[in-house]
Coordinates of C-alpha atoms and ligand atoms in Angstrom, one line a residue:
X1 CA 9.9 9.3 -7.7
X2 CA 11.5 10.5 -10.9
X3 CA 9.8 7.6 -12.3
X4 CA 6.7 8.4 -11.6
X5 CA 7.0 12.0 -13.4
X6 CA 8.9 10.5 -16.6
X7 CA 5.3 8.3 -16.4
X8 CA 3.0 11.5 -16.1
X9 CA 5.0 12.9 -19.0
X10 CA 4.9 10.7 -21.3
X11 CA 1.2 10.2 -20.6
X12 CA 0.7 13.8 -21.4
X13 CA 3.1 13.0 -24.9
X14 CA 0.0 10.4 -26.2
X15 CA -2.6 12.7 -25.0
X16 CA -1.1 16.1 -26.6
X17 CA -0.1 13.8 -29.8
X18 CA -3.4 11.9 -29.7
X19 CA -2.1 8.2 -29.5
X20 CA -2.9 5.2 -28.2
X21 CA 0.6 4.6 -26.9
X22 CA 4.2 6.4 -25.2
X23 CA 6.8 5.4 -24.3
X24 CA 10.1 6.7 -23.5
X25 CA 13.8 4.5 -23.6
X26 CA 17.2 5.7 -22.6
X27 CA 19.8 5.2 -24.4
X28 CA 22.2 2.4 -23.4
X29 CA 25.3 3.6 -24.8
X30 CA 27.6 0.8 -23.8
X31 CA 25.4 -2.1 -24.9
X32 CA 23.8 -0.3 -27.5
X33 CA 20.2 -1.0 -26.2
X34 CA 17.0 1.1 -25.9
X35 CA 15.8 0.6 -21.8
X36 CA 12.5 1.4 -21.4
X37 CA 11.5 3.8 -18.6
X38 CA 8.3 4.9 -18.8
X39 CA 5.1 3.5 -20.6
X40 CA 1.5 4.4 -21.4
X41 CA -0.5 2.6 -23.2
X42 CA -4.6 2.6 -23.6
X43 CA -5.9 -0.2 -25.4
X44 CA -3.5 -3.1 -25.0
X45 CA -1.8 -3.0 -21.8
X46 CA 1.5 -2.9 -22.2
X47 CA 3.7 -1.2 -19.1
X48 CA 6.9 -0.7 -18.5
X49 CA 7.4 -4.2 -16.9
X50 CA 6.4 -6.1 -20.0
X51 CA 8.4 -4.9 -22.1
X52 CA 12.1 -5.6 -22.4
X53 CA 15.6 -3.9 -23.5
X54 CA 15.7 -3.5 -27.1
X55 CA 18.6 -4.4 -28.7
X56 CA 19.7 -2.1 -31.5
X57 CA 22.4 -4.2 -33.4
X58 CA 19.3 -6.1 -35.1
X59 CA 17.9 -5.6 -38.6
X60 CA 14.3 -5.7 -37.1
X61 CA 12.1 -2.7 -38.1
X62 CA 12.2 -1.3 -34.7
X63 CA 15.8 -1.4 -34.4
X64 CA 16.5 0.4 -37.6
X65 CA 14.1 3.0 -37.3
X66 CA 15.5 3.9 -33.7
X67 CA 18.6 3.9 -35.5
X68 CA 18.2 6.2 -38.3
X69 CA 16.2 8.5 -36.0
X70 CA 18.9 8.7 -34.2
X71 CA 21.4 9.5 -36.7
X72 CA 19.8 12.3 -38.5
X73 CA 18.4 13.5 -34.9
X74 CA 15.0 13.6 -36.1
X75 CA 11.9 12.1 -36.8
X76 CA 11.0 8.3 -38.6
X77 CA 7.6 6.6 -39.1
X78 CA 7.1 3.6 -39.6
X79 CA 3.3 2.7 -41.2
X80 CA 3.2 -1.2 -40.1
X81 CA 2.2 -3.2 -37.3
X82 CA 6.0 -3.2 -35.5
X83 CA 7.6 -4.9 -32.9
X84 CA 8.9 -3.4 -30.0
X85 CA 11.1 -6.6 -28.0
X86 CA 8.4 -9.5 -27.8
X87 CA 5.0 -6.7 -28.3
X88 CA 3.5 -5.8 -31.5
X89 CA 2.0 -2.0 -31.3
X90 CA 0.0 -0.9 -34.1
X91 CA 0.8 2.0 -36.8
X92 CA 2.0 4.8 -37.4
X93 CA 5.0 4.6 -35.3
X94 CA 6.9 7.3 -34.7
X95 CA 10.3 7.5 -33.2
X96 CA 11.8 10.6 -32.2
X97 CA 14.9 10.4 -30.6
X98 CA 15.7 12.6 -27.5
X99 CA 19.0 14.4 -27.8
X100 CA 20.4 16.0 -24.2
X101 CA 22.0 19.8 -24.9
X102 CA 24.2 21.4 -23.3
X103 CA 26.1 24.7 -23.7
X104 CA 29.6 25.0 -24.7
X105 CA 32.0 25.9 -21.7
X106 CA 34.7 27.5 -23.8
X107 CA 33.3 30.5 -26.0
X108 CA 34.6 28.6 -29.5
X109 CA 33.0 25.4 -28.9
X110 CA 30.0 23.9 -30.4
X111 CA 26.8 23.3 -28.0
X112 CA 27.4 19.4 -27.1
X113 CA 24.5 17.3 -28.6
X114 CA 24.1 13.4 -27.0
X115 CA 21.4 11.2 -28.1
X116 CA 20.1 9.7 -24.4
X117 CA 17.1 7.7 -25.6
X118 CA 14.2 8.0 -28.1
X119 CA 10.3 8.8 -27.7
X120 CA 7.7 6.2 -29.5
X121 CA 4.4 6.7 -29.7
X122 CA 1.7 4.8 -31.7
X123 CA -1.6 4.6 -33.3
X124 CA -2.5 8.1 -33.6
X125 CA -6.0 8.7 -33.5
X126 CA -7.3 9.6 -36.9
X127 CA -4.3 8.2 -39.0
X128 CA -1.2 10.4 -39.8
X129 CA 1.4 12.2 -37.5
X130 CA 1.8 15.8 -39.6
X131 CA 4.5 18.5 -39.1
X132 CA 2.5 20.0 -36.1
X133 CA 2.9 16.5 -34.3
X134 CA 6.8 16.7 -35.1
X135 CA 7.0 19.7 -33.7
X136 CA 5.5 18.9 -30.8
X137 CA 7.2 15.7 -30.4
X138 CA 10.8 17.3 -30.8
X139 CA 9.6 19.8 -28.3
X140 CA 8.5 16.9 -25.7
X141 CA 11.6 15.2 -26.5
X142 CA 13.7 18.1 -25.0
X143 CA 11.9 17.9 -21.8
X144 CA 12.4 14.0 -22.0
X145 CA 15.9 14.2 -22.2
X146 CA 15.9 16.8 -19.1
X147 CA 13.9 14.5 -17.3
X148 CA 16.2 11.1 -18.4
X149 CA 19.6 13.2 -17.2
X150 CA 17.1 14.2 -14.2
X151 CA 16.5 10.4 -13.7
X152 CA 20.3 9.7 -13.6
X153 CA 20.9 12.5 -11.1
X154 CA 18.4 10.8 -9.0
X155 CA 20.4 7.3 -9.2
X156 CA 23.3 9.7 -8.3
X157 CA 21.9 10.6 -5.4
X158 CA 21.1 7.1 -4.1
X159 CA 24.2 6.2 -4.8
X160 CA 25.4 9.2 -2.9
X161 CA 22.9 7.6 0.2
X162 CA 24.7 4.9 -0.1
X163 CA 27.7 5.6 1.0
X164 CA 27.8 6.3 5.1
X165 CA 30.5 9.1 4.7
X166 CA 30.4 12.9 3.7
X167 CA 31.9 14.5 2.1
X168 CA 32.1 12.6 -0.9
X169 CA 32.6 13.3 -4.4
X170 CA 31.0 12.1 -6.9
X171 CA 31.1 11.9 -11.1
X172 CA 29.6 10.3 -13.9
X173 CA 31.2 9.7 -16.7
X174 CA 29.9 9.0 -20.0
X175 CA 30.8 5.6 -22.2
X176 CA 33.2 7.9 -24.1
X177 CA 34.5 9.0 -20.6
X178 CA 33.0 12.4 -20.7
X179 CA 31.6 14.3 -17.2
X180 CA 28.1 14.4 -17.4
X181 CA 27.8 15.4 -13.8
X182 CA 30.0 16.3 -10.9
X183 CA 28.8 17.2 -7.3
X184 CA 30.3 20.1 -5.8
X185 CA 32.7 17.9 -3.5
X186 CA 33.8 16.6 -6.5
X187 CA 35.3 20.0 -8.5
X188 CA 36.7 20.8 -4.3
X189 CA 38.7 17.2 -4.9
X190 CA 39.6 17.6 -8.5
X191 CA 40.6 21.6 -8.2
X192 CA 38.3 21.9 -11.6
X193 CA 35.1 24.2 -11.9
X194 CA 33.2 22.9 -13.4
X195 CA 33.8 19.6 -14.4
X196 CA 30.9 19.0 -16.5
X197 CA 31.6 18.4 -20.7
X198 CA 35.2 17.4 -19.6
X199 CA 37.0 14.9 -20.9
X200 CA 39.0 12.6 -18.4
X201 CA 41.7 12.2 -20.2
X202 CA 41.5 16.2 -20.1
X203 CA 41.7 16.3 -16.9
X204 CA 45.7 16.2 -15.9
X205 CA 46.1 14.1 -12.9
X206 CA 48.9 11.7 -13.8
X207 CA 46.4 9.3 -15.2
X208 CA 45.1 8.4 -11.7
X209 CA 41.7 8.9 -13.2
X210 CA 42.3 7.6 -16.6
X211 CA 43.7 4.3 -15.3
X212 CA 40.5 3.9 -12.2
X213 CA 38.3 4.3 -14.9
X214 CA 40.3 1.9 -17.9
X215 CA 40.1 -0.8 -14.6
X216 CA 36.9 -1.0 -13.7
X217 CA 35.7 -1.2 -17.8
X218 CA 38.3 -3.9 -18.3
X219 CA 36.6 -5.8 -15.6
X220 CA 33.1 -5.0 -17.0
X221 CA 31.5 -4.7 -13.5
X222 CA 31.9 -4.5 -9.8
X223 CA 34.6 -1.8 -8.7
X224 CA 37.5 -0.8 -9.4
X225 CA 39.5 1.3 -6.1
X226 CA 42.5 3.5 -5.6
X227 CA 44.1 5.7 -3.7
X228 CA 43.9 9.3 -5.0
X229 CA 45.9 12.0 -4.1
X230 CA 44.8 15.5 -5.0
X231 CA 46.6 18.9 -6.0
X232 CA 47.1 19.7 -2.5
X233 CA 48.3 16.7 -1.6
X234 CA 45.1 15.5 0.2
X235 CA 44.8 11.5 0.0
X236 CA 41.0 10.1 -1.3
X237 CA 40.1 6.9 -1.8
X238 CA 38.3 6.6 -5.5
X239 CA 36.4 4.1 -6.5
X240 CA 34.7 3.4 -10.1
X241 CA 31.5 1.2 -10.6
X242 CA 29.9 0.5 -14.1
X243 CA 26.6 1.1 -14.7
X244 CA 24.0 -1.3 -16.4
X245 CA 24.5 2.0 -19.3
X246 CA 28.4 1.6 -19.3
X247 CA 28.8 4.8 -17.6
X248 CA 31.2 5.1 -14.5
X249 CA 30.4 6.5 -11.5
X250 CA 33.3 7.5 -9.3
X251 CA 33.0 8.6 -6.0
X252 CA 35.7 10.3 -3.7
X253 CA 36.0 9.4 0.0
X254 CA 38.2 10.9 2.2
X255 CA 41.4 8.9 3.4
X256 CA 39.8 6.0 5.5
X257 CA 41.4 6.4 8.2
X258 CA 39.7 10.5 8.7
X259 CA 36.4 9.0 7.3
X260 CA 36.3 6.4 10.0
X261 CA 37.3 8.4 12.3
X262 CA 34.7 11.0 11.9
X263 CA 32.3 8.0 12.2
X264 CA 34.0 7.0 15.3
X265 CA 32.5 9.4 16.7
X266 CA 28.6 8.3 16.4
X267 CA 30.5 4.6 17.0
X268 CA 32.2 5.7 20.7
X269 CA 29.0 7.3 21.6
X270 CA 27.2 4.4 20.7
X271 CA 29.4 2.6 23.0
X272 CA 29.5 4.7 25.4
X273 CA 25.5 4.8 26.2
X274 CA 25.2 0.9 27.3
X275 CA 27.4 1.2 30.1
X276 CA 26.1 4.4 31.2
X277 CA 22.5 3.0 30.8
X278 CA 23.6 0.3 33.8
X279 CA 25.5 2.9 35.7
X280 CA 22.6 5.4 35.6
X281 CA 20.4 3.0 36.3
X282 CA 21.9 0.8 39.2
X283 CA 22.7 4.4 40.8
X284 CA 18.8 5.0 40.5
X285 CA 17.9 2.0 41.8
X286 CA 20.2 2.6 44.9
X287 CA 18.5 6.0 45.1
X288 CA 15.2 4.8 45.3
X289 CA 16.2 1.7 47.6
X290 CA 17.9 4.2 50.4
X291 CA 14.7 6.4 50.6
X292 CA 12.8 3.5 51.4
X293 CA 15.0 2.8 54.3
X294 CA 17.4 0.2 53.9
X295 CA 16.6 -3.2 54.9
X296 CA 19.5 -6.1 56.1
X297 CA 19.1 -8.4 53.2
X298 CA 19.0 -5.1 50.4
X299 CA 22.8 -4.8 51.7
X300 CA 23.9 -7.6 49.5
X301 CA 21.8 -6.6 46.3
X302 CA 23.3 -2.5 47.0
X303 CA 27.0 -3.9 46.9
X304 CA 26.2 -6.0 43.3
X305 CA 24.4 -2.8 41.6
X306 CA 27.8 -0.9 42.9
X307 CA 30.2 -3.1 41.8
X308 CA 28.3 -3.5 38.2
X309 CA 28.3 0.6 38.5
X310 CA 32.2 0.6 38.9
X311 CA 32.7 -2.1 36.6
X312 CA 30.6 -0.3 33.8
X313 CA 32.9 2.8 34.7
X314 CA 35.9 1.4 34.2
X315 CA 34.8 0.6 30.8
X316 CA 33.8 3.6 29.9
X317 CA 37.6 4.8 30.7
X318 CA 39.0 1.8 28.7
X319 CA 36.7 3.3 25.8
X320 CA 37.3 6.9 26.3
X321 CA 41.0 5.5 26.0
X322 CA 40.7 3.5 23.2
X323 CA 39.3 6.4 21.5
X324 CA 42.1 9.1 22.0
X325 CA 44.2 6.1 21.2
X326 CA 42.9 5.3 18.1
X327 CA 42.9 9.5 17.1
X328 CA 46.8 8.9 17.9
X329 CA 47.3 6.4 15.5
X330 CA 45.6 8.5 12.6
X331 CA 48.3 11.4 13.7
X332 CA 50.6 9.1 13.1
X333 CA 51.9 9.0 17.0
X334 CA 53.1 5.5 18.3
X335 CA 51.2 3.9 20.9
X336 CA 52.7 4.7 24.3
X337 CA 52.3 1.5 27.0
X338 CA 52.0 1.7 30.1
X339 CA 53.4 -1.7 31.5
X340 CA 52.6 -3.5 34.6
X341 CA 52.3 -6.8 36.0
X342 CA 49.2 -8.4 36.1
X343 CA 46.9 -11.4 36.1
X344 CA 45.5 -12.0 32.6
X345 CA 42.8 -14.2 33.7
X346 CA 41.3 -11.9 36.0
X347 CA 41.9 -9.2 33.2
X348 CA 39.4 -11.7 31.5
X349 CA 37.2 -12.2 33.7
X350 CA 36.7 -8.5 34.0
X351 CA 35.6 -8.1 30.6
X352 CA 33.5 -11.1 30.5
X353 CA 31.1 -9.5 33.3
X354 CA 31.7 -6.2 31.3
X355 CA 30.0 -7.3 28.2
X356 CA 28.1 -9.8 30.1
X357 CA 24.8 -8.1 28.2
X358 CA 26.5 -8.0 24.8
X359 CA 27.1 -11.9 25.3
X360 CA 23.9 -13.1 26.8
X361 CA 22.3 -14.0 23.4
X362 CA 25.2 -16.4 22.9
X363 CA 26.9 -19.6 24.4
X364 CA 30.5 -18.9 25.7
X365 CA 32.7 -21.7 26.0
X366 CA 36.0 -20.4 28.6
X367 CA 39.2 -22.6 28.2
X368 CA 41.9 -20.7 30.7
X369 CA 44.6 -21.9 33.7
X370 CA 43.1 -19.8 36.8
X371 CA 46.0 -17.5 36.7
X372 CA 48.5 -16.4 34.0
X373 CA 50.5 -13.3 35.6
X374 CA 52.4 -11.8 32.3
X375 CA 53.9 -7.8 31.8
X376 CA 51.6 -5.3 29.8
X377 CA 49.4 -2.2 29.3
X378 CA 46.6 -4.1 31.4
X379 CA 44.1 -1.5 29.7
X380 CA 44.9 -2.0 26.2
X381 CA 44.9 -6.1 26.3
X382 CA 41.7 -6.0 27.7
X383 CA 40.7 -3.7 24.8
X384 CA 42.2 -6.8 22.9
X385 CA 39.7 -9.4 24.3
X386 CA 36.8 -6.6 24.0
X387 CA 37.6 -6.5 20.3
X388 CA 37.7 -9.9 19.6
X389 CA 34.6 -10.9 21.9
X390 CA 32.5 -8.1 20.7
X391 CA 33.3 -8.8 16.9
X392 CA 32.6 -12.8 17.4
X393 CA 29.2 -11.7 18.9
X394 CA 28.2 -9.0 15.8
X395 CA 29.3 -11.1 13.2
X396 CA 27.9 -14.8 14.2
X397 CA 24.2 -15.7 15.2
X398 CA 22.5 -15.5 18.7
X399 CA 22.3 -19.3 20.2
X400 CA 26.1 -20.3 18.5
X401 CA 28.8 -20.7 20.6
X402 CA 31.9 -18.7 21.3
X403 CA 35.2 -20.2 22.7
X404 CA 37.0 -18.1 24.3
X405 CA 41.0 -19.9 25.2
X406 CA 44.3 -18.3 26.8
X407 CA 46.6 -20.6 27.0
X408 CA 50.8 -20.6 26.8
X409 CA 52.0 -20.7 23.5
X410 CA 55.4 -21.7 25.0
X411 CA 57.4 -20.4 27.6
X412 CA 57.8 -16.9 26.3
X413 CA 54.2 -16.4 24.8
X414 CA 50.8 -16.8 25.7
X415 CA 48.0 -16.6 23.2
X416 CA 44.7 -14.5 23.4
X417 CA 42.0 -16.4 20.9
X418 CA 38.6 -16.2 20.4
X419 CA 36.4 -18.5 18.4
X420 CA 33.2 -18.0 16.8
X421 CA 31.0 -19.9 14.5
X422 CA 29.9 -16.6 12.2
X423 CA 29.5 -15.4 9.0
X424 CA 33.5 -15.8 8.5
X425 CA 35.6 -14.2 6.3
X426 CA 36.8 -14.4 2.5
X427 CA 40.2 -15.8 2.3
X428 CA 41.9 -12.7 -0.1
X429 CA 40.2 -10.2 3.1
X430 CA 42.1 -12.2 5.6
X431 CA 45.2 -10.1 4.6
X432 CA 43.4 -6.6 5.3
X433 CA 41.8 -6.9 8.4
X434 CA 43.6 -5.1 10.7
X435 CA 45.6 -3.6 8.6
X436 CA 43.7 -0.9 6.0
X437 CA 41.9 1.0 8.1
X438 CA 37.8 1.2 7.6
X439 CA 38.7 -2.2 5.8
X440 CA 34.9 -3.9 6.2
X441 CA 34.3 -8.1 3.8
X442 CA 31.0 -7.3 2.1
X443 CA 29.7 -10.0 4.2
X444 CA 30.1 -8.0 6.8
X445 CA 28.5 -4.8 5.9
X446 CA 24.8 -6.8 5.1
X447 CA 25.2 -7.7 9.0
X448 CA 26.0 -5.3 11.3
X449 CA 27.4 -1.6 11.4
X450 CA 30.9 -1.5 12.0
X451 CA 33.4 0.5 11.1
X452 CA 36.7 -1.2 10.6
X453 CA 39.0 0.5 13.5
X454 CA 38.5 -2.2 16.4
X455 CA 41.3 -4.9 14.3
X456 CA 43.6 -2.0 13.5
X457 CA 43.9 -1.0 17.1
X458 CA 44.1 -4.8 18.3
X459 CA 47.1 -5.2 15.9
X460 CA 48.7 -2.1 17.2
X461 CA 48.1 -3.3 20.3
X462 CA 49.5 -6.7 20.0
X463 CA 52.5 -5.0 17.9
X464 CA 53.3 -2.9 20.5
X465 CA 53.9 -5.1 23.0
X466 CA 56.3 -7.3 21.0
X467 CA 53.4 -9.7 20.0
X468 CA 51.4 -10.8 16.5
X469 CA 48.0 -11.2 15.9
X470 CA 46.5 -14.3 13.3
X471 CA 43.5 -14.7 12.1
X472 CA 42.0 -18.1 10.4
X473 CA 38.6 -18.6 9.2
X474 CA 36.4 -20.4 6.5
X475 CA 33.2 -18.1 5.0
X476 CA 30.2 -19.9 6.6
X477 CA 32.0 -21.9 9.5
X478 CA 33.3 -19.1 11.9
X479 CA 36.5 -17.4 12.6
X480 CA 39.3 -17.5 15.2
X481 CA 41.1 -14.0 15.9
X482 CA 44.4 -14.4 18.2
X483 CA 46.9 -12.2 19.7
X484 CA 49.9 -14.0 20.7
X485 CA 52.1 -11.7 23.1
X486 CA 55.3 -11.9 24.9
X487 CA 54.8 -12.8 28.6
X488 CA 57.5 -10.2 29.7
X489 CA 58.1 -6.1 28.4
X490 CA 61.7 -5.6 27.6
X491 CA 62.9 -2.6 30.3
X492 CA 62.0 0.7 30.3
Ligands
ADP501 P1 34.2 -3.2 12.6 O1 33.7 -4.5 13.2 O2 33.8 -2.1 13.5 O3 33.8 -3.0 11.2 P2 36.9 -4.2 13.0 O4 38.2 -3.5 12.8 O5 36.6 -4.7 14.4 O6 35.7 -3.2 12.6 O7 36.8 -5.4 12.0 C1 37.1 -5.1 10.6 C2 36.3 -6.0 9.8 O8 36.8 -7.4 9.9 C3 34.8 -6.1 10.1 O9 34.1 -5.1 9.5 C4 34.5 -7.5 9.5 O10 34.4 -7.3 8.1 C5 35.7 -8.3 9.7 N1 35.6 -9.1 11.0 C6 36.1 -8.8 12.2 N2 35.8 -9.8 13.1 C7 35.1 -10.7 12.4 C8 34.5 -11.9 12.8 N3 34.6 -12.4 14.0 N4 33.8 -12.6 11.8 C9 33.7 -12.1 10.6 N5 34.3 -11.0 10.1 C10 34.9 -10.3 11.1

């Protein structure tokens, strides 16, 4: 949107100066390129599309002009046909470059001047640019550099969209790792108001800033995460990400653990709508099937909707469960079990008809004895297969199969394991899963909305009863997820 505008503007720019052509770059500071972002131009065509980054390190006209513009902050023209990347525009040229102001924050300093990009325009109508134009170009060029820290900002906020949790803080920091802009979450996590014209090394927080932000430029791109713990002793998790104009964005998230569990919220009552769907809806059916007067042969088809009911009720308590459950883990309270002696097969076969819709889509392959009797919270191990089942169907295509097995792993143990022929998972995530809380592979997030609490409650789960979970898989070919559980609860 911001686009559009920085378009309108500079269209205005060759009108008001009279040219045949605008345009207006940023400033890359990092690679020490001209980007073009916005492009008018009359007679021949050129748009913002067609024309590439210009590299300033050259000794092409262009280039040097840009350059020298830039160092005495004002005007050059240049009276040949010149190149700009692969286009020629015609003459006079003139580059102004568009310096971003700011006011000083202490009283002694000096207002802080940064070159963010440069205007161009060329061919002016009737010949020569004169000290009116200048004037007026300078003047444009102030709003330009408004509307190119404007621009940013917008990025900023769709990098702000894209992360699913609030609140989170977010920074940019210049190439020469100054603040350009902070959100207000971001001063609350820092302690600083404002942030803005700092320097990050400025900013005291035993280097766990200065060292994010050294990472992610060592590695050039990507991300670079940590842990951050704030004056207060509040625990964030930061992560830095270049951008294309070697500035760093770094963005504060609450500890993962609060984050997800905030989201758990939209999550459980996600959950919690199917089975109520099929609880509200059998009950309706029964509703409308009494008034009609019951017939014999609706007795058998009353008895399936109310066992479904009951079945989908139960679940709802196992989720309700899991839920206050999983809030216990993130208080740091152990998982209390409540252990009795039960058949795991029919344990299965209860949450096979419970996600019976959630399964449909898929083939599922059952390898089990027809009765295992073990000691357990009967609850929470079904929560295990729910986990397991429910991930193999979100993260692998309708129509592939899914093998479900329990089987003795020897006399002691028996195993849990589901198998699914999905998306898989990377071999250095393997580790994580189940472990780091909100944890999500990237190949995850492009598929389905999850929000990585189901492993960490498994392996709590299996943990608690004396048990271990494993986890092999091959990115592409499918996964297998097993719990592997003592068959008998030590007493008391
Ligand atoms: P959620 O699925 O809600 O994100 P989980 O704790 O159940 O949370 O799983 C954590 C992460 O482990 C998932 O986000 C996904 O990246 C990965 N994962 C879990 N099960 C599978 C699977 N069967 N196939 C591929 N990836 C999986």
């Amino acid at each position: 949107m911001r686009s559009a505008i920085l378009n309108r503007f500079v269209q205005k720019v060759a009108q008001i100066i009279q040219t045949e052509g605008a345009a207006c770059f940023s400033l890359g500071v990092a690679d020490n390129r001209l980007h073009p972002q916005a492009v008018v131009s009359r007679r021949d065509g050129i748009t913002r599309d067609s024309l590439g980054h210009v590299d300033l390190d050259t000794t092409l006209p262009f280039s040097k002009a840009v350059c020298d513009a830039l160092a005495r902050k004002g005007p050059v023209v240049l009276t040949e046909a010149t190149r700009i990347d692969e286009l020629t525009v015609q003459p006079p040229v003139l580059v102004m470059p568009i310096v971003w102001e700011r006011e000083p924050l202490e009283s002694e300093e000096e207002p802080v001047q940064r070159p963010v990009g440069v205007l161009t325009l060329w061919e002016k109508r009737g010949g020569q640019y004169d000290e009116d134009d200048y004037k007026l170009a300078e003047t444009l060029s102030g709003q330009a550099a408004a509307l190119l820290v404007e621009e940013q900002l917008d990025e900023f906020d769709d990098i702000q969209a894209a992360f699913s949790t609030v609140p989170v803080g977010l920074m940019l920091v210049s190439a020469t790792d100054e603040v350009l802009v902070a959100n207000a979450a971001a001063m609350h996590v820092i302690g600083l108001d404002p942030l803005q014209g700092r320097s990050i090394q400025g900013i005291d927080y035993g280097e766990q800033l200065t060292e994010l932000v050294a990472e992610v430029r060592a590695n050039g791109q990507g991300t670079a995460t940590a842990s951050f713990t704030s004056r207060n002793n509040e625990t964030f998790a930061a992560s830095a990400q270049m951008t294309q104009e070697g500035q760093v964005i770094l963005a504060f998230t609450q500890n993962p653990f609060s984050t997800a569990a905030e989201e758990l919220t939209g999550q459980v009552a996600h959950e919690l709508r199917t089975p109520l769907t099929v609880i509200q809806g059998n009950l309706q059916t029964i509703e409308v099937m009494i008034d009609g007067g019951i017939q014999p042969e609706d007795q058998e088809i009353i008895e399936e909707f109310i066992s479904t009911a009951l079945i989908q009720s139960a679940r709802m308590f196992r989720l309700i469960a899991e839920t206050l459950n999983i809030s216990r883990i993130h208080a740091g309270k152990e998982l209390e079990l409540e252990v009795e002696e039960f058949d795991l097969i029919e344990a299965l076969n209860q949450i096979l008809t419970e996600l019976a819709d959630y399964l449909m889509a898929h083939n599922l392959d059952v390898e089990a004895p027809d009765e295992l009797i073990i000691e357990g919270d009967r609850g929470k191990i079904i929560s295990i297969f729910d986990n397991f089942l429910k991930n193999a169907a979100k993260y692998s295509d309708t129509g592939t199969t899914i093998t479900v097995r329990v089987y003795e792993v020897d006399d002691d143990h028996v195993a849990i394991e589901v198998t699914d022929q999905g998306i898989g998972i990377p071999p250095d995530a393997l580790e994580k899963i189940g472990k780091e809380a909100g944890f999500r592979t990237d190949l995850s997030k492009k598929q389905a909305g999850g929000i990585g609490l189901g492993m960490v409650y498994t392996r709590r789960v299996t943990e608690a009863h004396g048990g271990r979970m494993e986890i092999e898989s091959t990115v592409g070919e499918g996964s297998t997820f097993r719990s592997i559980i003592p068959k008998r609860q030590p007493e008391g």
